[in-house]
Coordinates of C-alpha atoms in Angstrom, one line a residue:
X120 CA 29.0 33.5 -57.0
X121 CA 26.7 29.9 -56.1
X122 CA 26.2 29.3 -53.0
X123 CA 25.6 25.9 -51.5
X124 CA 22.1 25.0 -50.7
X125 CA 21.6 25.4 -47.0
X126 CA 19.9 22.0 -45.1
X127 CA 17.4 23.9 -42.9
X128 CA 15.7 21.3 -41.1
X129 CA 12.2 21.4 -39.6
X130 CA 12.8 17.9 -36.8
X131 CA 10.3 15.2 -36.6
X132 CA 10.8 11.8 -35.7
X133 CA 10.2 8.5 -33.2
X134 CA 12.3 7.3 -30.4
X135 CA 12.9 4.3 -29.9
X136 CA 14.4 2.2 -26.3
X137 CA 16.0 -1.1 -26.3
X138 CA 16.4 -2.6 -22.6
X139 CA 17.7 -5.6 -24.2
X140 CA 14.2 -7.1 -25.8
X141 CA 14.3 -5.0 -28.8
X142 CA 13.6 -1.5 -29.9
X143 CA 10.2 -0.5 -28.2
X144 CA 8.6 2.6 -29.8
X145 CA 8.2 4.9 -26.8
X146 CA 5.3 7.0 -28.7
X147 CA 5.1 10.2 -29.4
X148 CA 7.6 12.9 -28.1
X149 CA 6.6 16.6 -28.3
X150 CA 10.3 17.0 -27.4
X151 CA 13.2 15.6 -27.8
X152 CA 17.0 17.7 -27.5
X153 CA 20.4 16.8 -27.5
X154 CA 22.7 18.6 -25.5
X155 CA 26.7 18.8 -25.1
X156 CA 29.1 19.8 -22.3
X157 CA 32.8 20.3 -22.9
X158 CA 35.7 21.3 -20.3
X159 CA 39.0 22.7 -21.7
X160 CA 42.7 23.2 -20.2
X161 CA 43.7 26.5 -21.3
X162 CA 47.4 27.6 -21.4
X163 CA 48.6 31.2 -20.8
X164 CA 52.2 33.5 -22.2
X165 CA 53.2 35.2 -19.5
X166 CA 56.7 35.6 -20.7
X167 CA 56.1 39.9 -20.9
X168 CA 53.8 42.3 -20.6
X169 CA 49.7 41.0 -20.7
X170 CA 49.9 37.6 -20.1
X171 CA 47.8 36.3 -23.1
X172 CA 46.1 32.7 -24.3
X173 CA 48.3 30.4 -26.6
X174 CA 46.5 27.4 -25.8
X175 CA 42.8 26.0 -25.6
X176 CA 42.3 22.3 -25.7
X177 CA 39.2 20.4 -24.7
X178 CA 39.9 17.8 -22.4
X179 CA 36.1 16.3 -21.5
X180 CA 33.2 16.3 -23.4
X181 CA 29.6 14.7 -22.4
X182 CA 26.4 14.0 -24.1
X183 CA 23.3 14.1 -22.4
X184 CA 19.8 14.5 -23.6
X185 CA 16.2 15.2 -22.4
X186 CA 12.4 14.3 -23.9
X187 CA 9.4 14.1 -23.0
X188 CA 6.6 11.8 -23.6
X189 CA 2.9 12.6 -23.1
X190 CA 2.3 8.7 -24.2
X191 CA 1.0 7.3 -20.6
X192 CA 1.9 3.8 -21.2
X193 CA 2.3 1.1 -18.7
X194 CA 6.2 1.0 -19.8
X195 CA 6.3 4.4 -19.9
X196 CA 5.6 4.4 -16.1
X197 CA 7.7 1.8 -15.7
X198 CA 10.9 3.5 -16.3
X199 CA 9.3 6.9 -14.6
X200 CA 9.4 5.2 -11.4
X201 CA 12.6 2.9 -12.0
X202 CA 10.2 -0.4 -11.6
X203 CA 8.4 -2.8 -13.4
X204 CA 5.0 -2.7 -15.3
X205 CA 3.1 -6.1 -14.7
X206 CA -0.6 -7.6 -15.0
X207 CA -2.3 -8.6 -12.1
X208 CA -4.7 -11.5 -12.4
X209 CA -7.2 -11.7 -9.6
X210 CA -8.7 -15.0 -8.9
X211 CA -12.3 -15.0 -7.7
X212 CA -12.4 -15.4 -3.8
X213 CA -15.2 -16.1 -1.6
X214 CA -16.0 -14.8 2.0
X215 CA -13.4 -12.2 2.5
X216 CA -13.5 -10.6 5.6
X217 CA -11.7 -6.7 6.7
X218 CA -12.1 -5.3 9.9
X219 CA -11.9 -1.1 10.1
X220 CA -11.4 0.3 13.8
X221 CA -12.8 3.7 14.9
X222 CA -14.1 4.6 11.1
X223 CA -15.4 8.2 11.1
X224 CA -18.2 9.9 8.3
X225 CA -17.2 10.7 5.0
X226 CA -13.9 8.9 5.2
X227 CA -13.6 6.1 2.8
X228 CA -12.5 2.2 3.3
X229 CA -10.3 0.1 1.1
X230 CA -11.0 -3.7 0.9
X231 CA -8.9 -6.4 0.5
X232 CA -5.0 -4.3 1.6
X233 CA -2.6 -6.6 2.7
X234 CA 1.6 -7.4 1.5
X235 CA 1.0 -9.0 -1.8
X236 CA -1.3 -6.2 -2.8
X237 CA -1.4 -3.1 -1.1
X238 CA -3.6 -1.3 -3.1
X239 CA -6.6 -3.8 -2.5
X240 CA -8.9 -5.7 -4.1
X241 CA -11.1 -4.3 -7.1
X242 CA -14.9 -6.0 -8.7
X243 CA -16.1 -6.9 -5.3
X244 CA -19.7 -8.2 -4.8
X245 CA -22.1 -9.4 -2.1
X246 CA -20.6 -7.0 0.4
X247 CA -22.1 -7.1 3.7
X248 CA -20.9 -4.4 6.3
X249 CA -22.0 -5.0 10.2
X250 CA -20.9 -4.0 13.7
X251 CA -19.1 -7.6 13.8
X252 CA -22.3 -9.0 15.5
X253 CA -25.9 -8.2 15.4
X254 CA -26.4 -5.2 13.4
X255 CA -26.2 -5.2 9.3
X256 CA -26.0 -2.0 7.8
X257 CA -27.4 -0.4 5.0
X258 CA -26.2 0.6 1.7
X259 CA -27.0 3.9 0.3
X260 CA -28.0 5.0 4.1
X261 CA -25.4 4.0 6.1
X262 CA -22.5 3.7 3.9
X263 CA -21.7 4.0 0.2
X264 CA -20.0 1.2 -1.8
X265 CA -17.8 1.6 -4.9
X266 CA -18.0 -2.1 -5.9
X267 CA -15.4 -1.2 -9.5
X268 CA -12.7 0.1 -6.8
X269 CA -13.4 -2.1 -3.5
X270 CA -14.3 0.8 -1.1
X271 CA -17.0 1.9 1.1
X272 CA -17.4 5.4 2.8
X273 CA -19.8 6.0 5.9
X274 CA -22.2 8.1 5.9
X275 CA -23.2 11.0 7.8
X276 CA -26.3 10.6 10.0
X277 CA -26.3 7.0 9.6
X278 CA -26.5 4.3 11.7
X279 CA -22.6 4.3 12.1
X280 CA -21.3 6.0 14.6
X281 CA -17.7 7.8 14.5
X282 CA -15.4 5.7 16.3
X283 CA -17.4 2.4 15.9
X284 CA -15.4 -0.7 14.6
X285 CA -17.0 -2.2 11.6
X286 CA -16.7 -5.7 9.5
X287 CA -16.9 -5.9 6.2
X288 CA -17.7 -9.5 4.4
X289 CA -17.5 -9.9 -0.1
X290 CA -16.4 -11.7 -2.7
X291 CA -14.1 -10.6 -5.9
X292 CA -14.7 -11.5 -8.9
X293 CA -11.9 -12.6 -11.2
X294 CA -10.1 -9.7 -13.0
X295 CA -7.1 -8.7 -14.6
X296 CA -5.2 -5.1 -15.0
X297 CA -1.9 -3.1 -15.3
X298 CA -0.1 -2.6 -12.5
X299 CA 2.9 -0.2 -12.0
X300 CA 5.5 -0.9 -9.2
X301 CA 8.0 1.8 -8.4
X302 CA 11.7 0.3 -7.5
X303 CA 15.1 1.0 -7.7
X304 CA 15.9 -0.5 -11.4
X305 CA 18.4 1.3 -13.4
X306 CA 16.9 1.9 -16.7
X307 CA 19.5 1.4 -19.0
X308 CA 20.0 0.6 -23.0
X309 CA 20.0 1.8 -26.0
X310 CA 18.1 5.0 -27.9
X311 CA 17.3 5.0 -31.6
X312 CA 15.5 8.6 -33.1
X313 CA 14.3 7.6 -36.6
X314 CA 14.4 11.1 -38.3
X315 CA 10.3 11.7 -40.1
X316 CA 10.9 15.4 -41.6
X317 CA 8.2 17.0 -43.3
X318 CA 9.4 17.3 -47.3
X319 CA 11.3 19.9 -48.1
X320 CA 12.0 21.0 -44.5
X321 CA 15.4 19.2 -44.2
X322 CA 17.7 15.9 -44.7
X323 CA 16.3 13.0 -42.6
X324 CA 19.0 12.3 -40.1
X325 CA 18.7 9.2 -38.3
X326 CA 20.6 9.3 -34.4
X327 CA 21.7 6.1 -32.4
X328 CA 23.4 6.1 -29.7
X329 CA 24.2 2.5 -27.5
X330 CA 24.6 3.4 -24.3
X331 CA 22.1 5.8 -22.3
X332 CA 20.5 5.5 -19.2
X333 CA 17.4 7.3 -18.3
X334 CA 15.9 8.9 -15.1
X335 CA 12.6 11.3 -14.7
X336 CA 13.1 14.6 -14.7
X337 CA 11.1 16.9 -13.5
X338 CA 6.9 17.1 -12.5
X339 CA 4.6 14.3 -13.5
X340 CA 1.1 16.5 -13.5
X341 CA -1.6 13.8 -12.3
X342 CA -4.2 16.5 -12.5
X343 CA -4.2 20.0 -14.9
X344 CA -7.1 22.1 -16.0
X345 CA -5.5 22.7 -19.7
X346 CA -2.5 20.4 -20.6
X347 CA -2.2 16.8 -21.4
X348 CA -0.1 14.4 -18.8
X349 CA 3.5 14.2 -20.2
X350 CA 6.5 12.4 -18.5
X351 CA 10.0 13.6 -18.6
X352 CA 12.9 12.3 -18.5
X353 CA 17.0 12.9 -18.6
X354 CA 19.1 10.8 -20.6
X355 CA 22.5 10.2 -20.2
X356 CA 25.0 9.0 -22.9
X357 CA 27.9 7.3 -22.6
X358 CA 30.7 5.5 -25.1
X359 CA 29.6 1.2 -25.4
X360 CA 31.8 -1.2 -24.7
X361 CA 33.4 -0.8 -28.5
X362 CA 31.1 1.7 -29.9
X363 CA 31.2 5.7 -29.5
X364 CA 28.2 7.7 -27.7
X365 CA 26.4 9.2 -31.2
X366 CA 26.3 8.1 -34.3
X367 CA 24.2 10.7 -36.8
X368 CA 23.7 8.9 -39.9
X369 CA 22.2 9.9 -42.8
X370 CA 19.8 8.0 -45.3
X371 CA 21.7 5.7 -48.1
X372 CA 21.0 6.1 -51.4
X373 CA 22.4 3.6 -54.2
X374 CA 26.1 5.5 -56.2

């Protein structure tokens, strides 16, 4: 008797997000998984003896899916922490001035904190650090400066004592980088997988599905001794506006 070739399916593949400015390639995905819920109303005979099942019908079903990403990108954050990913361009500024009250040894000093940027100020230069009068301290003896970052720690056995106030004059240089804002955004769209099977190991299957909206899920490890950083996330799916919640298609090929 023939039997039907079976489609055993080795799955590979890109996912794609579109927040409404087009499909953006989200990078690679060491996983990616699909899962479905379903609640049923069952109906019992009771009419004699055992009461037995006569019915089973499914009256809710939900898709959901997880992934994860270990592509660190600035969008990638972005919906991690429900905000925004932006570049910051820092004009130069000249004679800047921070003020740091009761500073204790080995603690370190960000420059340049305030509402619009509360990380600080990075690149500075000509930093001079005094007691706010007469005395100017000395780098490398009294304090250490991390001009790429904008801080300064003081120094044990130096000429700053714990608990003194200190002043802290610079410039910044002009720069740009990434910066990633957390917030409250709802990160919804739409999720393509674009099916990349190895030959031989399985039909490609492409998946769309036009209504999702994604949250993290679970740890974000800033630091490990053996793994690479991956991002999680959930993914819900629900029916569009006039579209259902999955659509599996498979490639066309000419009758």
């Amino acid at each position: 008797m023939a039997i039907k070739e079976q489609n055993y399916t080795l799955g590979r593949g890109r996912l794609y997000f579109d927040d409404g400015s087009g499909e953006r390639y989200i990078g690679n995905t060491p996983e990616f998984n699909l899962t479905t819920a379903t609640e049923t109303l069952e109906h019992y005979n009771s009419d004699q003896g055992l009461r037995n099942r006569d019915r089973n019908i499914v009256t809710q079903i939900d898709y959901s899916a997880t992934f994860t990403t270990d592509n660190i990108s600035p969008e990638n954050l972005a919906m991690l922490f429900m905000g925004e990913a932006n570049t910051l361009t820092q004009a130069s500024l000249e004679n800047q001035e921070d003020e740091f009250h009761e500073v204790k040894a080995w603690h370190w000093y960000q420059l340049g904190t305030d509402s619009d940027n509360p990380a600080g100020k990075r690149k500075v230069e000509g930093v001079e650090v005094t007691d706010g009068d007469l005395t100017t301290y000395v780098a490398g003896t009294d304090y250490e400066l991390d001009a790429e970052l904008g801080r300064i720690q003081v120094l044990e056995g130096g000429a700053i004592a714990d608990g003194s106030n200190i002043t802290v004059s610079y410039d910044v240089a002009a720069s740009t980088r990434s910066v990633v804002v957390s917030g409250a955004r709802q990160v919804q769209g739409k999720m393509r997988f674009i099916s990349a099977n190895p030959q031989g190991a399985g039909d490609q299957r492409d998946f769309f599905m036009p209504s999702v909206t994604l949250s993290a899920n679970g740890d974000f490890a800033l630091k490990a001794e053996q793994d690479w950083q991956a991002i999680p996330f959930s993914v819900e799916i629900a029916r569009g506006e006039s579209a259902e919640a999955v659509y599996a298609d498979g490639r066309a090929f000419a009758p």
